[in-house]
Amino acid sequence: MAMNTEKNSYTVIFAVIMVVIVGSVLAFMATALKPKIDENERFEKQQNILYAMGVNQNEGDGSVTFIPTNEVEAEFSKYIKKQMVVQGNTATEKEDAYLIDLKNQMAQIKAGNNAELPLLVGEKDGKEFYIIPMYGKGLWDAIWGFISLDDNMVVQGVYFDHKGETPGLGANIKQRFFMDDFEGESILDGNRYAGIGVVKGNNDPLNEDKEDNEVDALAGATITGNGVTAMIKESLKLYKPYLETIRKK
């Protein structure tokens, strides 16, 4: 007996069957691909961390060039000597600390709970680098990154990224011409942890003054720049008690 395809019941049954089939396929694919997705996210984080400490394949004044995915795990093990979690002025080594979600830890702190703040110690050319993750808010959505410091609290490199900043404007925080300006800047103003401000009209467009705690702002991206400024300052504030223990006086 043929089914009457013109009935509303047929449409409803057909829709339900399709939803079940498509949902099942998507759920299967998500489960099957999760290990690969997790691996790619891990490699990307390793690339970003290494980039912040100057381990990359940049050439000249060109674009951002990361360590290739098929090499990054080995390079990460080579250059990252310690992975730690910071609580107050103490740090404890912890395996895979770099995978800790800083956003969640910041939420724990705001809620008055204990938190584990990840911090990495890298070594390159006989010099130690202290790499700190950062998380904040731009114009439209989240921004994040890593900042690498020496024991004088001078920036050795940064990496920034974003979820939804405006292309050609706020999205330029992840462009090399912007990130390169941070290298050599001090996060200290005397003994005060001032961070680094992204400042419009700072009268230093070539960023030659490395003692002013400022870099030149991005054109047309004031709110995103303010977000970067706040992100650096607030993230460093969390780590200040421990940074005091490693800082050269």
PDB file of C-alpha atoms in Angstrom:
ATOM      1  CA  MET A   1       0.000   0.000   0.000  1.00  0.00           C
ATOM      2  CA  ALA A   2       1.521   3.289  -1.088  1.00  0.00           C
ATOM      3  CA  MET A   3       2.033   6.022   1.477  1.00  0.00           C
ATOM      4  CA  ASN A   4       0.191   9.257   0.904  1.00  0.00           C
ATOM      5  CA  THR A   5       3.053  11.743   0.658  1.00  0.00           C
ATOM      6  CA  GLU A   6       0.715  14.689   0.671  1.00  0.00           C
ATOM      7  CA  LYS A   7      -0.370  14.175   4.290  1.00  0.00           C
ATOM      8  CA  ASN A   8       1.088  16.383   7.026  1.00  0.00           C
ATOM      9  CA  SER A   9       1.947  13.265   8.983  1.00  0.00           C
ATOM     10  CA  TYR A  10       4.250  12.125   6.171  1.00  0.00           C
ATOM     11  CA  THR A  11       6.115  15.445   6.261  1.00  0.00           C
ATOM     12  CA  VAL A  12       6.533  15.229  10.028  1.00  0.00           C
ATOM     13  CA  ILE A  13       7.738  11.603   9.940  1.00  0.00           C
ATOM     14  CA  PHE A  14      10.147  12.358   7.095  1.00  0.00           C
ATOM     15  CA  ALA A  15      11.563  15.372   8.955  1.00  0.00           C
ATOM     16  CA  VAL A  16      12.015  13.369  12.150  1.00  0.00           C
ATOM     17  CA  ILE A  17      13.807  10.555  10.310  1.00  0.00           C
ATOM     18  CA  MET A  18      16.141  13.030   8.570  1.00  0.00           C
ATOM     19  CA  VAL A  19      16.942  14.795  11.832  1.00  0.00           C
ATOM     20  CA  VAL A  20      17.772  11.470  13.490  1.00  0.00           C
ATOM     21  CA  ILE A  21      19.961  10.363  10.561  1.00  0.00           C
ATOM     22  CA  VAL A  22      21.805  13.670  10.186  1.00  0.00           C
ATOM     23  CA  GLY A  23      22.229  14.028  13.948  1.00  0.00           C
ATOM     24  CA  SER A  24      23.630  10.522  14.205  1.00  0.00           C
ATOM     25  CA  VAL A  25      26.096  11.145  11.361  1.00  0.00           C
ATOM     26  CA  LEU A  26      27.264  14.428  12.896  1.00  0.00           C
ATOM     27  CA  ALA A  27      27.631  12.863  16.347  1.00  0.00           C
ATOM     28  CA  PHE A  28      29.660  10.002  14.866  1.00  0.00           C
ATOM     29  CA  MET A  29      31.895  12.372  12.938  1.00  0.00           C
ATOM     30  CA  ALA A  30      32.444  14.586  15.983  1.00  0.00           C
ATOM     31  CA  THR A  31      33.432  11.570  18.075  1.00  0.00           C
ATOM     32  CA  ALA A  32      35.649  10.117  15.369  1.00  0.00           C
ATOM     33  CA  LEU A  33      37.403  13.419  14.661  1.00  0.00           C
ATOM     34  CA  LYS A  34      37.812  14.582  18.277  1.00  0.00           C
ATOM     35  CA  PRO A  35      41.289  13.072  18.774  1.00  0.00           C
ATOM     36  CA  LYS A  36      42.505  14.822  15.611  1.00  0.00           C
ATOM     37  CA  ILE A  37      40.860  18.106  16.598  1.00  0.00           C
ATOM     38  CA  ASP A  38      42.448  17.932  20.059  1.00  0.00           C
ATOM     39  CA  GLU A  39      45.830  17.183  18.512  1.00  0.00           C
ATOM     40  CA  ASN A  40      45.584  20.159  16.152  1.00  0.00           C
ATOM     41  CA  GLU A  41      44.605  22.460  19.022  1.00  0.00           C
ATOM     42  CA  ARG A  42      47.581  21.205  21.029  1.00  0.00           C
ATOM     43  CA  PHE A  43      49.977  21.808  18.135  1.00  0.00           C
ATOM     44  CA  GLU A  44      48.549  25.295  17.581  1.00  0.00           C
ATOM     45  CA  LYS A  45      49.085  26.195  21.229  1.00  0.00           C
ATOM     46  CA  GLN A  46      52.648  24.917  21.072  1.00  0.00           C
ATOM     47  CA  GLN A  47      53.265  27.025  17.955  1.00  0.00           C
ATOM     48  CA  ASN A  48      51.902  30.127  19.677  1.00  0.00           C
ATOM     49  CA  ILE A  49      54.018  29.596  22.805  1.00  0.00           C
ATOM     50  CA  LEU A  50      57.192  29.054  20.789  1.00  0.00           C
ATOM     51  CA  TYR A  51      56.403  32.102  18.670  1.00  0.00           C
ATOM     52  CA  ALA A  52      56.193  34.255  21.804  1.00  0.00           C
ATOM     53  CA  MET A  53      59.730  33.235  22.776  1.00  0.00           C
ATOM     54  CA  GLY A  54      61.081  33.859  19.275  1.00  0.00           C
ATOM     55  CA  VAL A  55      61.120  30.297  17.979  1.00  0.00           C
ATOM     56  CA  ASN A  56      59.589  30.581  14.522  1.00  0.00           C
ATOM     57  CA  GLN A  57      60.470  30.655  10.843  1.00  0.00           C
ATOM     58  CA  ASN A  58      60.009  34.371  10.212  1.00  0.00           C
ATOM     59  CA  GLU A  59      62.185  35.885   7.517  1.00  0.00           C
ATOM     60  CA  GLY A  60      62.910  39.559   6.997  1.00  0.00           C
ATOM     61  CA  ASP A  61      59.926  41.818   7.610  1.00  0.00           C
ATOM     62  CA  GLY A  62      57.402  39.357   6.225  1.00  0.00           C
ATOM     63  CA  SER A  63      54.417  37.658   7.768  1.00  0.00           C
ATOM     64  CA  VAL A  64      54.038  35.418  10.814  1.00  0.00           C
ATOM     65  CA  THR A  65      55.538  31.992  10.102  1.00  0.00           C
ATOM     66  CA  PHE A  66      55.191  29.295  12.737  1.00  0.00           C
ATOM     67  CA  ILE A  67      57.237  26.171  13.288  1.00  0.00           C
ATOM     68  CA  PRO A  68      55.545  23.571  11.019  1.00  0.00           C
ATOM     69  CA  THR A  69      52.998  21.272  12.614  1.00  0.00           C
ATOM     70  CA  ASN A  70      55.053  18.170  11.875  1.00  0.00           C
ATOM     71  CA  GLU A  71      58.027  19.655  13.758  1.00  0.00           C
ATOM     72  CA  VAL A  72      56.425  21.633  16.558  1.00  0.00           C
ATOM     73  CA  GLU A  73      56.132  18.874  19.165  1.00  0.00           C
ATOM     74  CA  ALA A  74      59.832  18.120  18.997  1.00  0.00           C
ATOM     75  CA  GLU A  75      60.727  21.828  19.065  1.00  0.00           C
ATOM     76  CA  PHE A  76      58.409  22.390  22.012  1.00  0.00           C
ATOM     77  CA  SER A  77      60.163  19.654  23.988  1.00  0.00           C
ATOM     78  CA  LYS A  78      63.527  21.117  23.003  1.00  0.00           C
ATOM     79  CA  TYR A  79      62.889  24.708  24.068  1.00  0.00           C
ATOM     80  CA  ILE A  80      60.377  24.406  26.923  1.00  0.00           C
ATOM     81  CA  LYS A  81      62.325  23.273  29.972  1.00  0.00           C
ATOM     82  CA  LYS A  82      59.656  23.545  32.679  1.00  0.00           C
ATOM     83  CA  GLN A  83      55.878  23.635  32.849  1.00  0.00           C
ATOM     84  CA  MET A  84      54.517  24.988  36.089  1.00  0.00           C
ATOM     85  CA  VAL A  85      51.381  26.159  37.846  1.00  0.00           C
ATOM     86  CA  VAL A  86      51.584  29.327  39.904  1.00  0.00           C
ATOM     87  CA  GLN A  87      49.678  29.928  43.117  1.00  0.00           C
ATOM     88  CA  GLY A  88      50.605  33.186  44.792  1.00  0.00           C
ATOM     89  CA  ASN A  89      54.393  33.443  44.969  1.00  0.00           C
ATOM     90  CA  THR A  90      55.060  29.739  44.541  1.00  0.00           C
ATOM     91  CA  ALA A  91      55.243  27.551  41.460  1.00  0.00           C
ATOM     92  CA  THR A  92      55.002  23.790  41.155  1.00  0.00           C
ATOM     93  CA  GLU A  93      55.964  21.750  38.121  1.00  0.00           C
ATOM     94  CA  LYS A  94      53.034  20.090  36.393  1.00  0.00           C
ATOM     95  CA  GLU A  95      52.960  17.985  33.252  1.00  0.00           C
ATOM     96  CA  ASP A  96      51.091  19.589  30.335  1.00  0.00           C
ATOM     97  CA  ALA A  97      50.455  22.769  32.321  1.00  0.00           C
ATOM     98  CA  TYR A  98      50.289  24.654  29.019  1.00  0.00           C
ATOM     99  CA  LEU A  99      46.958  22.958  28.281  1.00  0.00           C
ATOM    100  CA  ILE A 100      45.278  24.543  31.310  1.00  0.00           C
ATOM    101  CA  ASP A 101      42.462  26.868  30.255  1.00  0.00           C
ATOM    102  CA  LEU A 102      43.383  30.293  31.648  1.00  0.00           C
ATOM    103  CA  LYS A 103      39.854  31.611  31.120  1.00  0.00           C
ATOM    104  CA  ASN A 104      38.485  28.975  33.498  1.00  0.00           C
ATOM    105  CA  GLN A 105      41.196  29.670  36.067  1.00  0.00           C
ATOM    106  CA  MET A 106      40.456  33.399  35.975  1.00  0.00           C
ATOM    107  CA  ALA A 107      36.790  32.595  36.583  1.00  0.00           C
ATOM    108  CA  GLN A 108      37.806  30.520  39.603  1.00  0.00           C
ATOM    109  CA  ILE A 109      39.783  33.452  40.999  1.00  0.00           C
ATOM    110  CA  LYS A 110      36.836  35.821  40.523  1.00  0.00           C
ATOM    111  CA  ALA A 111      34.663  33.324  42.370  1.00  0.00           C
ATOM    112  CA  GLY A 112      37.097  33.335  45.279  1.00  0.00           C
ATOM    113  CA  ASN A 113      38.384  29.829  44.626  1.00  0.00           C
ATOM    114  CA  ASN A 114      41.915  28.502  44.309  1.00  0.00           C
ATOM    115  CA  ALA A 115      43.307  28.435  40.797  1.00  0.00           C
ATOM    116  CA  GLU A 116      46.282  27.026  38.925  1.00  0.00           C
ATOM    117  CA  LEU A 117      47.892  29.600  36.650  1.00  0.00           C
ATOM    118  CA  PRO A 118      50.084  28.044  33.962  1.00  0.00           C
ATOM    119  CA  LEU A 119      53.590  29.404  33.416  1.00  0.00           C
ATOM    120  CA  LEU A 120      56.286  27.999  31.149  1.00  0.00           C
ATOM    121  CA  VAL A 121      60.037  28.361  31.353  1.00  0.00           C
ATOM    122  CA  GLY A 122      61.839  28.220  28.033  1.00  0.00           C
ATOM    123  CA  GLU A 123      65.502  28.374  27.139  1.00  0.00           C
ATOM    124  CA  LYS A 124      67.072  29.609  23.929  1.00  0.00           C
ATOM    125  CA  ASP A 125      70.701  30.536  23.263  1.00  0.00           C
ATOM    126  CA  GLY A 126      71.502  30.115  26.958  1.00  0.00           C
ATOM    127  CA  LYS A 127      68.788  32.580  28.045  1.00  0.00           C
ATOM    128  CA  GLU A 128      65.686  31.847  30.114  1.00  0.00           C
ATOM    129  CA  PHE A 129      62.231  32.957  29.050  1.00  0.00           C
ATOM    130  CA  TYR A 130      59.161  33.098  31.284  1.00  0.00           C
ATOM    131  CA  ILE A 131      56.073  32.617  29.138  1.00  0.00           C
ATOM    132  CA  ILE A 132      52.715  33.690  30.510  1.00  0.00           C
ATOM    133  CA  PRO A 133      49.321  33.092  28.878  1.00  0.00           C
ATOM    134  CA  MET A 134      46.852  35.982  28.658  1.00  0.00           C
ATOM    135  CA  TYR A 135      43.118  36.253  28.144  1.00  0.00           C
ATOM    136  CA  GLY A 136      40.864  39.263  27.678  1.00  0.00           C
ATOM    137  CA  LYS A 137      38.129  40.896  25.637  1.00  0.00           C
ATOM    138  CA  GLY A 138      38.372  42.858  22.418  1.00  0.00           C
ATOM    139  CA  LEU A 139      35.688  44.814  20.604  1.00  0.00           C
ATOM    140  CA  TRP A 140      33.481  41.876  19.597  1.00  0.00           C
ATOM    141  CA  ASP A 141      34.704  38.825  21.468  1.00  0.00           C
ATOM    142  CA  ALA A 142      37.599  37.154  23.244  1.00  0.00           C
ATOM    143  CA  ILE A 143      41.256  37.942  22.656  1.00  0.00           C
ATOM    144  CA  TRP A 144      44.170  35.929  24.031  1.00  0.00           C
ATOM    145  CA  GLY A 145      47.865  35.331  23.665  1.00  0.00           C
ATOM    146  CA  PHE A 146      51.235  34.766  25.304  1.00  0.00           C
ATOM    147  CA  ILE A 147      53.906  37.146  26.568  1.00  0.00           C
ATOM    148  CA  SER A 148      57.515  36.116  27.088  1.00  0.00           C
ATOM    149  CA  LEU A 149      59.669  37.893  29.697  1.00  0.00           C
ATOM    150  CA  ASP A 150      63.258  37.737  30.874  1.00  0.00           C
ATOM    151  CA  ASP A 151      64.218  38.099  34.548  1.00  0.00           C
ATOM    152  CA  ASN A 152      64.477  41.871  34.117  1.00  0.00           C
ATOM    153  CA  MET A 153      60.776  41.908  33.159  1.00  0.00           C
ATOM    154  CA  VAL A 154      61.600  42.918  29.595  1.00  0.00           C
ATOM    155  CA  VAL A 155      59.401  41.500  26.851  1.00  0.00           C
ATOM    156  CA  GLN A 156      61.173  39.011  24.600  1.00  0.00           C
ATOM    157  CA  GLY A 157      58.175  38.426  22.362  1.00  0.00           C
ATOM    158  CA  VAL A 158      54.396  38.134  22.233  1.00  0.00           C
ATOM    159  CA  TYR A 159      51.697  36.352  20.338  1.00  0.00           C
ATOM    160  CA  PHE A 160      48.106  37.600  20.100  1.00  0.00           C
ATOM    161  CA  ASP A 161      44.985  36.066  18.613  1.00  0.00           C
ATOM    162  CA  HIS A 162      41.275  36.795  18.582  1.00  0.00           C
ATOM    163  CA  LYS A 163      37.895  35.230  17.972  1.00  0.00           C
ATOM    164  CA  GLY A 164      36.046  37.894  16.034  1.00  0.00           C
ATOM    165  CA  GLU A 165      37.823  41.251  15.679  1.00  0.00           C
ATOM    166  CA  THR A 166      37.245  43.319  12.543  1.00  0.00           C
ATOM    167  CA  PRO A 167      39.387  42.213   9.540  1.00  0.00           C
ATOM    168  CA  GLY A 168      41.956  44.848   8.611  1.00  0.00           C
ATOM    169  CA  LEU A 169      41.421  46.706  11.893  1.00  0.00           C
ATOM    170  CA  GLY A 170      41.296  44.966  15.290  1.00  0.00           C
ATOM    171  CA  ALA A 171      42.203  41.638  13.683  1.00  0.00           C
ATOM    172  CA  ASN A 172      45.656  43.114  13.026  1.00  0.00           C
ATOM    173  CA  ILE A 173      46.674  42.344  16.605  1.00  0.00           C
ATOM    174  CA  LYS A 174      47.932  39.017  15.233  1.00  0.00           C
ATOM    175  CA  GLN A 175      49.960  40.654  12.483  1.00  0.00           C
ATOM    176  CA  ARG A 176      53.703  40.723  12.804  1.00  0.00           C
ATOM    177  CA  PHE A 177      54.108  44.484  12.392  1.00  0.00           C
ATOM    178  CA  PHE A 178      52.048  44.966  15.567  1.00  0.00           C
ATOM    179  CA  MET A 179      53.452  42.127  17.663  1.00  0.00           C
ATOM    180  CA  ASP A 180      57.076  43.000  16.866  1.00  0.00           C
ATOM    181  CA  ASP A 181      56.665  46.393  18.562  1.00  0.00           C
ATOM    182  CA  PHE A 182      56.358  44.742  21.977  1.00  0.00           C
ATOM    183  CA  GLU A 183      59.805  43.177  21.910  1.00  0.00           C
ATOM    184  CA  GLY A 184      62.199  45.019  24.186  1.00  0.00           C
ATOM    185  CA  GLU A 185      59.479  46.886  26.099  1.00  0.00           C
ATOM    186  CA  SER A 186      59.609  46.697  29.892  1.00  0.00           C
ATOM    187  CA  ILE A 187      56.468  45.838  31.820  1.00  0.00           C
ATOM    188  CA  LEU A 188      57.838  47.866  34.748  1.00  0.00           C
ATOM    189  CA  ASP A 189      57.611  51.582  35.413  1.00  0.00           C
ATOM    190  CA  GLY A 190      60.157  51.849  38.187  1.00  0.00           C
ATOM    191  CA  ASN A 191      58.978  49.198  40.622  1.00  0.00           C
ATOM    192  CA  ARG A 192      55.380  49.326  39.444  1.00  0.00           C
ATOM    193  CA  TYR A 193      54.009  46.611  37.165  1.00  0.00           C
ATOM    194  CA  ALA A 194      52.585  48.919  34.521  1.00  0.00           C
ATOM    195  CA  GLY A 195      52.184  46.445  31.669  1.00  0.00           C
ATOM    196  CA  ILE A 196      52.275  47.848  28.143  1.00  0.00           C
ATOM    197  CA  GLY A 197      49.711  50.237  26.759  1.00  0.00           C
ATOM    198  CA  VAL A 198      48.490  50.271  23.168  1.00  0.00           C
ATOM    199  CA  VAL A 199      48.297  54.030  22.856  1.00  0.00           C
ATOM    200  CA  LYS A 200      46.928  56.229  20.111  1.00  0.00           C
ATOM    201  CA  GLY A 201      49.260  59.131  19.332  1.00  0.00           C
ATOM    202  CA  ASN A 202      52.083  58.040  21.612  1.00  0.00           C
ATOM    203  CA  ASN A 203      54.557  60.114  19.533  1.00  0.00           C
ATOM    204  CA  ASP A 204      56.778  57.080  19.007  1.00  0.00           C
ATOM    205  CA  PRO A 205      55.513  55.451  15.781  1.00  0.00           C
ATOM    206  CA  LEU A 206      58.832  53.652  15.188  1.00  0.00           C
ATOM    207  CA  ASN A 207      58.735  52.336  18.760  1.00  0.00           C
ATOM    208  CA  GLU A 208      62.267  53.443  19.531  1.00  0.00           C
ATOM    209  CA  ASP A 209      61.514  54.333  23.157  1.00  0.00           C
ATOM    210  CA  LYS A 210      61.520  51.062  25.076  1.00  0.00           C
ATOM    211  CA  GLU A 211      61.074  52.649  28.508  1.00  0.00           C
ATOM    212  CA  ASP A 212      57.668  54.264  27.984  1.00  0.00           C
ATOM    213  CA  ASN A 213      55.507  51.156  28.529  1.00  0.00           C
ATOM    214  CA  GLU A 214      53.721  51.954  25.261  1.00  0.00           C
ATOM    215  CA  VAL A 215      53.381  50.795  21.676  1.00  0.00           C
ATOM    216  CA  ASP A 216      51.608  52.617  18.872  1.00  0.00           C
ATOM    217  CA  ALA A 217      47.913  51.839  18.449  1.00  0.00           C
ATOM    218  CA  LEU A 218      46.346  50.220  15.403  1.00  0.00           C
ATOM    219  CA  ALA A 219      44.448  52.628  13.159  1.00  0.00           C
ATOM    220  CA  GLY A 220      40.694  52.295  13.564  1.00  0.00           C
ATOM    221  CA  ALA A 221      40.945  49.727  16.357  1.00  0.00           C
ATOM    222  CA  THR A 222      40.869  51.754  19.573  1.00  0.00           C
ATOM    223  CA  ILE A 223      38.628  49.387  21.524  1.00  0.00           C
ATOM    224  CA  THR A 224      40.591  46.300  20.505  1.00  0.00           C
ATOM    225  CA  GLY A 225      43.816  48.091  21.463  1.00  0.00           C
ATOM    226  CA  ASN A 226      42.331  48.998  24.827  1.00  0.00           C
ATOM    227  CA  GLY A 227      41.419  45.347  25.216  1.00  0.00           C
ATOM    228  CA  VAL A 228      45.028  44.298  24.587  1.00  0.00           C
ATOM    229  CA  THR A 229      46.234  46.877  27.120  1.00  0.00           C
ATOM    230  CA  ALA A 230      43.794  45.590  29.752  1.00  0.00           C
ATOM    231  CA  MET A 231      44.553  41.954  28.947  1.00  0.00           C
ATOM    232  CA  ILE A 232      48.289  42.407  29.482  1.00  0.00           C
ATOM    233  CA  LYS A 233      47.873  44.385  32.687  1.00  0.00           C
ATOM    234  CA  GLU A 234      45.259  42.081  34.241  1.00  0.00           C
ATOM    235  CA  SER A 235      47.076  38.890  33.266  1.00  0.00           C
ATOM    236  CA  LEU A 236      50.400  40.121  34.647  1.00  0.00           C
ATOM    237  CA  LYS A 237      48.651  41.200  37.847  1.00  0.00           C
ATOM    238  CA  LEU A 238      47.719  37.561  38.479  1.00  0.00           C
ATOM    239  CA  TYR A 239      51.359  36.510  38.191  1.00  0.00           C
ATOM    240  CA  LYS A 240      52.960  39.472  39.979  1.00  0.00           C
ATOM    241  CA  PRO A 241      53.652  37.696  43.319  1.00  0.00           C
ATOM    242  CA  TYR A 242      55.612  34.993  41.519  1.00  0.00           C
ATOM    243  CA  LEU A 243      57.300  37.356  39.075  1.00  0.00           C
ATOM    244  CA  GLU A 244      58.711  39.189  42.094  1.00  0.00           C
ATOM    245  CA  THR A 245      60.561  36.007  43.087  1.00  0.00           C
ATOM    246  CA  ILE A 246      62.364  35.704  39.739  1.00  0.00           C
ATOM    247  CA  ARG A 247      62.873  39.364  38.948  1.00  0.00           C
ATOM    248  CA  LYS A 248      66.376  40.788  39.030  1.00  0.00           C
ATOM    249  CA  LYS A 249      66.359  43.742  41.448  1.00  0.00           C
TER     250      LYS A 249
END
